[in-house]
XYZ file of C-alpha atoms in Angstrom:
488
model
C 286.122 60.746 257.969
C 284.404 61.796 254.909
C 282.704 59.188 252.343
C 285.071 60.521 249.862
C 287.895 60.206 252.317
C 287.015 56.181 252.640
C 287.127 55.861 248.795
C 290.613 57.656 248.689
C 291.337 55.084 250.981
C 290.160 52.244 249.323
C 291.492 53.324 245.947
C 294.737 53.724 247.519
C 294.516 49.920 248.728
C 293.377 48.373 245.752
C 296.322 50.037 243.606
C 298.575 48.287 245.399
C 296.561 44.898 245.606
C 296.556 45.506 241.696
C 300.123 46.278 241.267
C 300.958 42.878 242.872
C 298.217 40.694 241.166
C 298.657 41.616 237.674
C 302.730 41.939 238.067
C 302.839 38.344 238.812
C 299.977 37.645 235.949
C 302.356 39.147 233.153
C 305.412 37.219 234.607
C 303.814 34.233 234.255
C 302.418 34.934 231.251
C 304.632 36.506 229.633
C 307.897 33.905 230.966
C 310.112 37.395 231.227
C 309.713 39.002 234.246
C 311.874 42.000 233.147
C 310.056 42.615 230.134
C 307.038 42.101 232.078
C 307.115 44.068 234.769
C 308.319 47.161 232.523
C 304.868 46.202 229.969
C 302.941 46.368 232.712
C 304.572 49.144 234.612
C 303.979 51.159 231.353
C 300.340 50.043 231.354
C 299.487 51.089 234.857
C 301.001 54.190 234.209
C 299.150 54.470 230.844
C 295.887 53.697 232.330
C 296.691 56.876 235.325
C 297.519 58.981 232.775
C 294.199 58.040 230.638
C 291.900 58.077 233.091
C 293.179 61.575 233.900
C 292.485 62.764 230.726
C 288.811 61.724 230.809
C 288.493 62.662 234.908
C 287.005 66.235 233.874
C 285.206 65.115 230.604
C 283.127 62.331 232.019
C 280.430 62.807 235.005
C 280.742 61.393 237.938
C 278.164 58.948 237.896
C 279.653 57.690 234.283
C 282.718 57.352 235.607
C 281.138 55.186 238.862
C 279.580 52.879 236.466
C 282.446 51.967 234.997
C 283.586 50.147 237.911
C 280.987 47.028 237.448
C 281.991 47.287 234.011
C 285.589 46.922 234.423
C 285.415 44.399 237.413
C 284.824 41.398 234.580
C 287.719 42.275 232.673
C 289.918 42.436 235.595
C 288.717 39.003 236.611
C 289.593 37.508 233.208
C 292.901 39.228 233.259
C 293.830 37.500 236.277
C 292.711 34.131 235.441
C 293.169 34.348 231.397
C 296.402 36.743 230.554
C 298.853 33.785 230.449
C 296.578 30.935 227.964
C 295.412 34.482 226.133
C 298.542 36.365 225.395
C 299.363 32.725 224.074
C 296.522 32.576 221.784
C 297.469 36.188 220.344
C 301.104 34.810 219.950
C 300.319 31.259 218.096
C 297.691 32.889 215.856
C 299.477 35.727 214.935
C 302.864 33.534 214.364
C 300.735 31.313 212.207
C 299.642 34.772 210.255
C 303.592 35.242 210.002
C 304.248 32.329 208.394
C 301.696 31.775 206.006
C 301.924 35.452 204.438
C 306.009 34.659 204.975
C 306.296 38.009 207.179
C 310.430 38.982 207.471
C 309.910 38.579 210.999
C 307.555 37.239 213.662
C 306.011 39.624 216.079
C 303.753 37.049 217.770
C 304.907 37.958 220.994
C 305.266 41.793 220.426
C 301.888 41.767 219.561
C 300.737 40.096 222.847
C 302.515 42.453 224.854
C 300.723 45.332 223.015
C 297.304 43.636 223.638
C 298.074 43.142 227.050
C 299.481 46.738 227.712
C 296.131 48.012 226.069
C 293.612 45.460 228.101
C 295.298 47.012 231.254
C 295.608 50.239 230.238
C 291.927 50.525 229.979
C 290.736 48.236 232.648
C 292.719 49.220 235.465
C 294.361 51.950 236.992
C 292.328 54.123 234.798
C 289.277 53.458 236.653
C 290.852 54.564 239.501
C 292.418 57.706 238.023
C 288.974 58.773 236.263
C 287.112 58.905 239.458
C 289.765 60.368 241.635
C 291.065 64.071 240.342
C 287.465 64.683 240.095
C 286.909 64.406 244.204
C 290.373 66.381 244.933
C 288.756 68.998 242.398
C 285.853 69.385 244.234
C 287.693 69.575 247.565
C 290.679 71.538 247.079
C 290.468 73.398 250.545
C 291.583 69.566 251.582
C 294.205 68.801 248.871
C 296.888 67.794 250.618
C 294.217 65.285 253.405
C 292.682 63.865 250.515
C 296.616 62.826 248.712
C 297.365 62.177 252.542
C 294.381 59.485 252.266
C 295.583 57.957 249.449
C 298.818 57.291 250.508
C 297.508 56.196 253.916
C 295.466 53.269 251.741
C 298.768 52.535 249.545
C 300.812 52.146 252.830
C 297.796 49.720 254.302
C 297.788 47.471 251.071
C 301.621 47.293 251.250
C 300.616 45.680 254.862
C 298.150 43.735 253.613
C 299.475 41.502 251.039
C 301.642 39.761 252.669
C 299.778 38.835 255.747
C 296.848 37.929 252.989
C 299.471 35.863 251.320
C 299.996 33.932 253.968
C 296.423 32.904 254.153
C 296.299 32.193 250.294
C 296.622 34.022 247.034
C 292.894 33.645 246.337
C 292.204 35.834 249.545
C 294.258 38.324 248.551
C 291.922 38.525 245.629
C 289.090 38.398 247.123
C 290.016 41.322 249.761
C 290.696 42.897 245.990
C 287.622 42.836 244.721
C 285.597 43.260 248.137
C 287.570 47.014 248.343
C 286.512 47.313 244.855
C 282.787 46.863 245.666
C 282.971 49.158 248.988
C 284.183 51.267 246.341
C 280.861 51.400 244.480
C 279.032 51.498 247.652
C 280.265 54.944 248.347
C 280.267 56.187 245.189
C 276.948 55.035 245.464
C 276.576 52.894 242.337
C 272.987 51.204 242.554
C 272.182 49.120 244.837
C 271.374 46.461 242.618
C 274.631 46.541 240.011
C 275.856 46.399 243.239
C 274.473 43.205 244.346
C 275.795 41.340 240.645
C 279.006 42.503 241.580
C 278.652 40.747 244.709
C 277.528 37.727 243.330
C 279.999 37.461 240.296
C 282.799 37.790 243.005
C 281.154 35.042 245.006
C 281.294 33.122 241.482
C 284.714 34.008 240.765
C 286.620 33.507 243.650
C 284.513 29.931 243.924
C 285.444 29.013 240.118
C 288.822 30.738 240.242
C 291.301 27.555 240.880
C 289.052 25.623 238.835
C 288.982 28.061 235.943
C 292.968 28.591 236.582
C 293.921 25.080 236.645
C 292.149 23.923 233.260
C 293.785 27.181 231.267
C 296.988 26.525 232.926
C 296.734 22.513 231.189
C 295.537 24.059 228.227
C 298.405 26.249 227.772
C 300.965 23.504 229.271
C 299.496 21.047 226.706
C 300.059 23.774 223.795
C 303.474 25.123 225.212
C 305.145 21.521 225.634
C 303.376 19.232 223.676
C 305.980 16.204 223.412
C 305.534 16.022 227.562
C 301.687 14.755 226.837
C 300.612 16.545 229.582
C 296.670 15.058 231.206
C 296.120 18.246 233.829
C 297.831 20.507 236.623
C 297.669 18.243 240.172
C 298.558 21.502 242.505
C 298.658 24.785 242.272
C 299.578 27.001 244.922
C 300.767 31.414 244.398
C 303.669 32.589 246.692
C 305.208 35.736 247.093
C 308.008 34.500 244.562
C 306.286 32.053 242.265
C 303.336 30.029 240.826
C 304.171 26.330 241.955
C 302.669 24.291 239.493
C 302.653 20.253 239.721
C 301.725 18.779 236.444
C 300.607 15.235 235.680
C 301.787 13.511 232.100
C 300.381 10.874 230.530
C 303.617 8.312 231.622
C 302.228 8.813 234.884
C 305.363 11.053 236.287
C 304.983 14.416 237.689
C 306.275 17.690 236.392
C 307.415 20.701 237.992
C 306.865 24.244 236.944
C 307.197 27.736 238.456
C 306.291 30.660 236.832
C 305.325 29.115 234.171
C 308.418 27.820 233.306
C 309.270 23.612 233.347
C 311.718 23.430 236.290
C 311.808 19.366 236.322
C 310.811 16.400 234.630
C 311.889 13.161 234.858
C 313.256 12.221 231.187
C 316.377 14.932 232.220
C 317.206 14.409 235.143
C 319.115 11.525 235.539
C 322.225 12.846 233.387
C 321.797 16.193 235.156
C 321.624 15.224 239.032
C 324.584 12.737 238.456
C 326.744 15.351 236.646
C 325.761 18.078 239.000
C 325.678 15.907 242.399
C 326.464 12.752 242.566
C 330.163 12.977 240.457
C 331.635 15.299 242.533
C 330.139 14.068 245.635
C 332.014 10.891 245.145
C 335.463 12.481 243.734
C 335.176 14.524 247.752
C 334.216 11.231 248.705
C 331.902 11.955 252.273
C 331.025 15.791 251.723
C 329.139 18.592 253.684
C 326.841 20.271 250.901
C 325.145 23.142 250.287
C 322.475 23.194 247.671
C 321.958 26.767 246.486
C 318.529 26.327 245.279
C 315.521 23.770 245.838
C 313.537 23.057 242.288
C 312.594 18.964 243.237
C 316.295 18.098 244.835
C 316.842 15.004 242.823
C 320.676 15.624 243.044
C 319.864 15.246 247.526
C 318.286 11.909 246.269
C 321.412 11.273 243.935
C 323.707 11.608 246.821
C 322.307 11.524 250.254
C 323.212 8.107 251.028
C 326.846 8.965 251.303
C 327.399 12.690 251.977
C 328.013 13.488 255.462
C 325.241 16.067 255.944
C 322.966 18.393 253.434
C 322.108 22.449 253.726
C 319.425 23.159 251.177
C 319.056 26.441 250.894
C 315.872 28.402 248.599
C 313.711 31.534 249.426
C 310.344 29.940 249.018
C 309.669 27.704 251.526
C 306.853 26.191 249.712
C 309.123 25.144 246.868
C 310.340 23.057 249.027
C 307.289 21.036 250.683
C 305.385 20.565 246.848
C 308.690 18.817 246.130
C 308.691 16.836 249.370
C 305.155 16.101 248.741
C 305.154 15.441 245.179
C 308.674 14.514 244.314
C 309.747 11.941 247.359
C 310.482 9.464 244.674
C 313.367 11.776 243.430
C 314.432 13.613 246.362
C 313.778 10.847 248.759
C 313.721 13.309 251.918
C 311.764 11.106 254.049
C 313.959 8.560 254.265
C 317.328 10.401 254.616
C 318.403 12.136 257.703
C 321.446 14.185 256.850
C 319.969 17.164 255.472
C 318.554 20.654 257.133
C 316.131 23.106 255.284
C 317.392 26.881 255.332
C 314.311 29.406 254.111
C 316.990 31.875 253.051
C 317.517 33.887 249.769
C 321.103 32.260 248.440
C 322.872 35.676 247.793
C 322.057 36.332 251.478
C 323.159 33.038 252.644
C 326.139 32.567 251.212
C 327.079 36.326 252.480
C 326.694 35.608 256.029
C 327.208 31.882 256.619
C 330.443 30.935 258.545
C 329.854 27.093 257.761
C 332.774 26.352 255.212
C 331.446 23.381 252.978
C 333.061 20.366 250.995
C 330.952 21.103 247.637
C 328.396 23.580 246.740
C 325.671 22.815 244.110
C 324.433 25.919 242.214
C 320.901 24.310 241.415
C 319.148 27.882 240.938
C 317.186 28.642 237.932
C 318.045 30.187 234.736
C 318.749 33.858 234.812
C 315.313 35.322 233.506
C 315.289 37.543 235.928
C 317.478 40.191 237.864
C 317.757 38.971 240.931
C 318.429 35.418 239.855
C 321.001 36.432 237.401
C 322.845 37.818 240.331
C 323.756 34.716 241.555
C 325.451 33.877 237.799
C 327.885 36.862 238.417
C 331.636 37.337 239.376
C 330.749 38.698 242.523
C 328.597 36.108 243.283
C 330.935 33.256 242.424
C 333.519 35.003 244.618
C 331.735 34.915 247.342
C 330.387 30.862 247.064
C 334.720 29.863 246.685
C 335.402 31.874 250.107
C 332.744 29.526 251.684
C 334.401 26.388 250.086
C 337.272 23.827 252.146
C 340.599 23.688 250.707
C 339.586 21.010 248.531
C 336.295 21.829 248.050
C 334.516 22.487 245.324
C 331.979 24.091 243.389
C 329.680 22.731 241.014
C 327.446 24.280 238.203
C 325.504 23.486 235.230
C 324.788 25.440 231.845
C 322.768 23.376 229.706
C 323.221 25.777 226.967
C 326.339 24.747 224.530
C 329.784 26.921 224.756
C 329.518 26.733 220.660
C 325.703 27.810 219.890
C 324.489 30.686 218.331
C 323.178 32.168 221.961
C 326.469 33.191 223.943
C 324.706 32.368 227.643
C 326.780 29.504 228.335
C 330.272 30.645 227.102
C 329.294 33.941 228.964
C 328.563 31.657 232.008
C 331.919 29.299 231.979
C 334.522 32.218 231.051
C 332.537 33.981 234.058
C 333.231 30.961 236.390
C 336.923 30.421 234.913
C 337.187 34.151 236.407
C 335.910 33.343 239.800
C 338.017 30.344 241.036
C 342.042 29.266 240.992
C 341.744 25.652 240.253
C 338.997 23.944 237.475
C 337.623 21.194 235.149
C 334.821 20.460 232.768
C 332.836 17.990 230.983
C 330.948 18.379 228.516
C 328.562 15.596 227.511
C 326.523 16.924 224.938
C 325.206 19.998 224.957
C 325.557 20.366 228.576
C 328.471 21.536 229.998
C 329.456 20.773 233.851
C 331.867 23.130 235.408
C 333.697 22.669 238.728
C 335.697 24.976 240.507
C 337.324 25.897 243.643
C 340.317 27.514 245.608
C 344.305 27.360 244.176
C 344.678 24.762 246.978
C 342.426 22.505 245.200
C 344.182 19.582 243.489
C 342.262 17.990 240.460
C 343.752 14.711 239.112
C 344.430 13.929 236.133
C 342.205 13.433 233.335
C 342.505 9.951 233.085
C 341.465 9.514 236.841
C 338.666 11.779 236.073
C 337.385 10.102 233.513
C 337.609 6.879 235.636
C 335.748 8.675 238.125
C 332.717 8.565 235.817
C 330.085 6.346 236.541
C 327.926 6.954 233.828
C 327.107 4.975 230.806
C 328.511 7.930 228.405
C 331.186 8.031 230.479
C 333.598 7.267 227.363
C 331.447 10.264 224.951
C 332.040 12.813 228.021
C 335.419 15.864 227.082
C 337.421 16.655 230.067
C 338.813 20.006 229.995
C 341.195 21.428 232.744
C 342.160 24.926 233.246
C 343.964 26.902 230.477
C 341.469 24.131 228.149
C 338.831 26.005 229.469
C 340.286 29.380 229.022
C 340.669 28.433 225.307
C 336.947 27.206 225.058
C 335.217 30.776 225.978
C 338.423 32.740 225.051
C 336.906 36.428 224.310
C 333.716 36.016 225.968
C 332.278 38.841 227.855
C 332.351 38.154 231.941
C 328.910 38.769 233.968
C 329.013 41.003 236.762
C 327.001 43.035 238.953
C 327.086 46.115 236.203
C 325.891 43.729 233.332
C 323.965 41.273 234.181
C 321.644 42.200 231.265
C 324.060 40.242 229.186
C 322.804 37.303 230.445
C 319.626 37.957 230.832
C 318.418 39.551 227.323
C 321.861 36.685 225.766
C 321.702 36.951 222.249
């Protein structure tokens, strides 16, 4: 092979390694993965499409040296995008309200920044240096593509076998492409060598750096949670687990940059959730759909019969065993098995038929999550329930707000199962459903049922009640679950 055959190679690699990187950058950052992924889709695009243009106007060895100049932006993408697009946000929010703006576009403009930083740090390094070797070789056109794609298909390979070692070595592999790089396009040997040692420096002060933004931002984002530093940090394929420390001493949990747990809330929601209907069933089989810190297997693990916890990211699951025992008490309870198994997937293909089934997923920011808030999905979770089994679900957002999320989500679950109740305490609202053989008593016994110190502020709603409550509201299903997602 050819020298310029390795650096179609390499480029080809590195895309990839990029596309995964900065994807999961803007979702944490930006706390929407669908509106980040299509920012930065549109800025790796963007940066092809620029680099293209310049590919013939520029000389080659221009267009080699900007790939030391680049590599330092990159590096403070990856480590700075989320506490940065939050600086552009608050400052230009703060612009918005003093000069009384008609409407905010804090976060708009962050977006733009960030689809400009990559635009011209990125993929358009790539795409400068690239067209100008097929140019110069078109008796080998279609090898040279045939390179390329070759490199895309080996960093496809690569990233998760270097995830598995740790998100800071797939980094590293990153940049070390991206000096080989260089090499052959023979930048000189000493820029070179500082591009060597800065990616000595940064993967060495990368956690570091990553963990005091990260408590920056947290401390900015939530600031009535008083929160000292982040404890653990670890990337997966699916998240950013993030362990934070507070100044009462408790721990909080966060993934993709979004709180997940903290102890002021969840002693209302694990009893409501768990523990209730646990004890109406009286000595269950579970499944938890979902892992977060599995305070609500703590809530009720003394007296359940057994426990299937069910979440995708298997190392969800050991921060909280690690760093949440006091809540989810795993160690010292025996009943309960650990399936690493995406719930859609699960609950599709299990033949275990279970007493009650906890929907303890997170919000639906996303696509994929917000599948498992739909019709179809509810469907599927009563034909895995016992006659008199039944379903339980959250939505901490209010049937009566402005936002219609949570009527959307109860006249979604009224449409999925024969027989159900409510409370509402609040502005949380607890539904459970399940199959028409289910028999729920009456209210009174369900409000004696409540072991709870609101127990007398809780509504009980049964049925047609419930019908009347979300009357008109628009169900979620497979076709729309952008109504949930992008809720008004």
């Amino acid at each position: 092979m050819r020298r310029g055959d390795w650096v179609l190679v390499g480029a080809g690699v590195n895309l990839t390694l990029l596309n995964f990187i900065l994807v999961q950058a803007f979702g944490i950052a930006f706390r929407a993965p669908e509106l980040a992924v299509l920012t930065f889709s549109l800025s790796y695009f963007g940066g092809l499409s620029l680099g293209y243009f310049f590919s013939d106007r520029l000389p080659r060895t221009v267009a080699a040296l900007l790939l030391p100049a680049m590599m330092p932006v990159q590096m403070a993408v990856i480590v700075g995008l989320q506490a940065g697009a939050y600086l552009v946000y608050r400052d230009v929010s703060m612009a918005a309200e003093i000069h009384q703006w008609s409407a905010d576009p804090g976060w708009l403009t962050a977006y733009v920044v960030a689809f400009g930083l990559i635009m011209l740090s990125s993929t358009s390094v790539y795409a400068i240096i690239l067209p100008a070797m097929i140019e110069s070789e078109r008796d080998r056109f279609q090898s040279l593509y045939s390179m390329e794609i070759a490199g895309s298909i080996l960093g496809l390979l690569l990233v998760p076998a270097l995830l598995s070692v740790s998100h800071l070595v797939l980094i590293a592999c990153y940049f070390l492409v991206y000096i080989a790089i260089a090499v052959l396009l023979k930048v000189n040997k000493s820029i070179v060598a500082m591009m060597a040692l800065g990616v000595v420096a940064f993967v060495a002060g990368a956690p570091g750096w990553d963990a005091r933004l990260s408590t920056w931002f947290y401390q900015q984002w939530y600031p009535g949670k008083n929160v000292e530093s982040v404890i653990y940090s670890r990337y997966t394929p699916y998240h950013k687990i993030e362990v934070l420390k507070l100044a009462d001493g408790t721990p909080m949990l966060t993934l993709n940059g979004k709180r997940q747990f903290a102890h002021a809330g969840h002693y209302n929601y694990s009893y409501f959730l768990a523990e209730y209907p646990a004890r109406l069933l009286g000595h269950p089989s579970v499944n938890l759909l979902g892992c977060g810190v599995m305070s609500t297997v703590g809530r009720m693990g003394d007296f359940v019969r057994d426990i299937t916890i069910v979440d995708i990211d298997r190392e969800v699951f050991e921060t909280s065993r690690r760093y949440f025992q006091r809540y989810n008490r795993l160690d010292s309870l025996h009943n309960w098995r650990f399936v690493e198994d995406d719930a859609k997937h699960f609950i599709a293909n299990t033949d275990q038929r279970f007493d009650l089934i906890l929907h303890d997923i997170p919000p639906a920011y996303s696509r994929q999550i917000a599948l498992t808030y739909t019709r179809e999905f509810f469907t599927m979770v009563k034909a895995r329930l016992a006659d008199q089994g039944i379903f339980s679900m959250a939505s901490l957002s209010p049937i009566d707000s402005d936002s219609h999320y949570g009527k959307r989500l109860i006249a979604t679950l009224t449409q999925s199962f024969d027989q159900y109740f409510v409370l509402v305490k609040g502005s949380s609202v607890y539904f459970y459903g399940g199959k028409a053989s289910l028999n729920i008593p009456d209210k009174r016994r369900l409000r004696a049922a409540i072991h709870h110190k609101a127990r007398d502020r809780i509504d009980i709603y049964v049925n047609q009640e419930v019908d009347e409550l979300v009357k008109g509201a628009r169900i979620i299903t497979i076709a729309n679950v952008g109504d949930l997602i992008f809720d008004d």
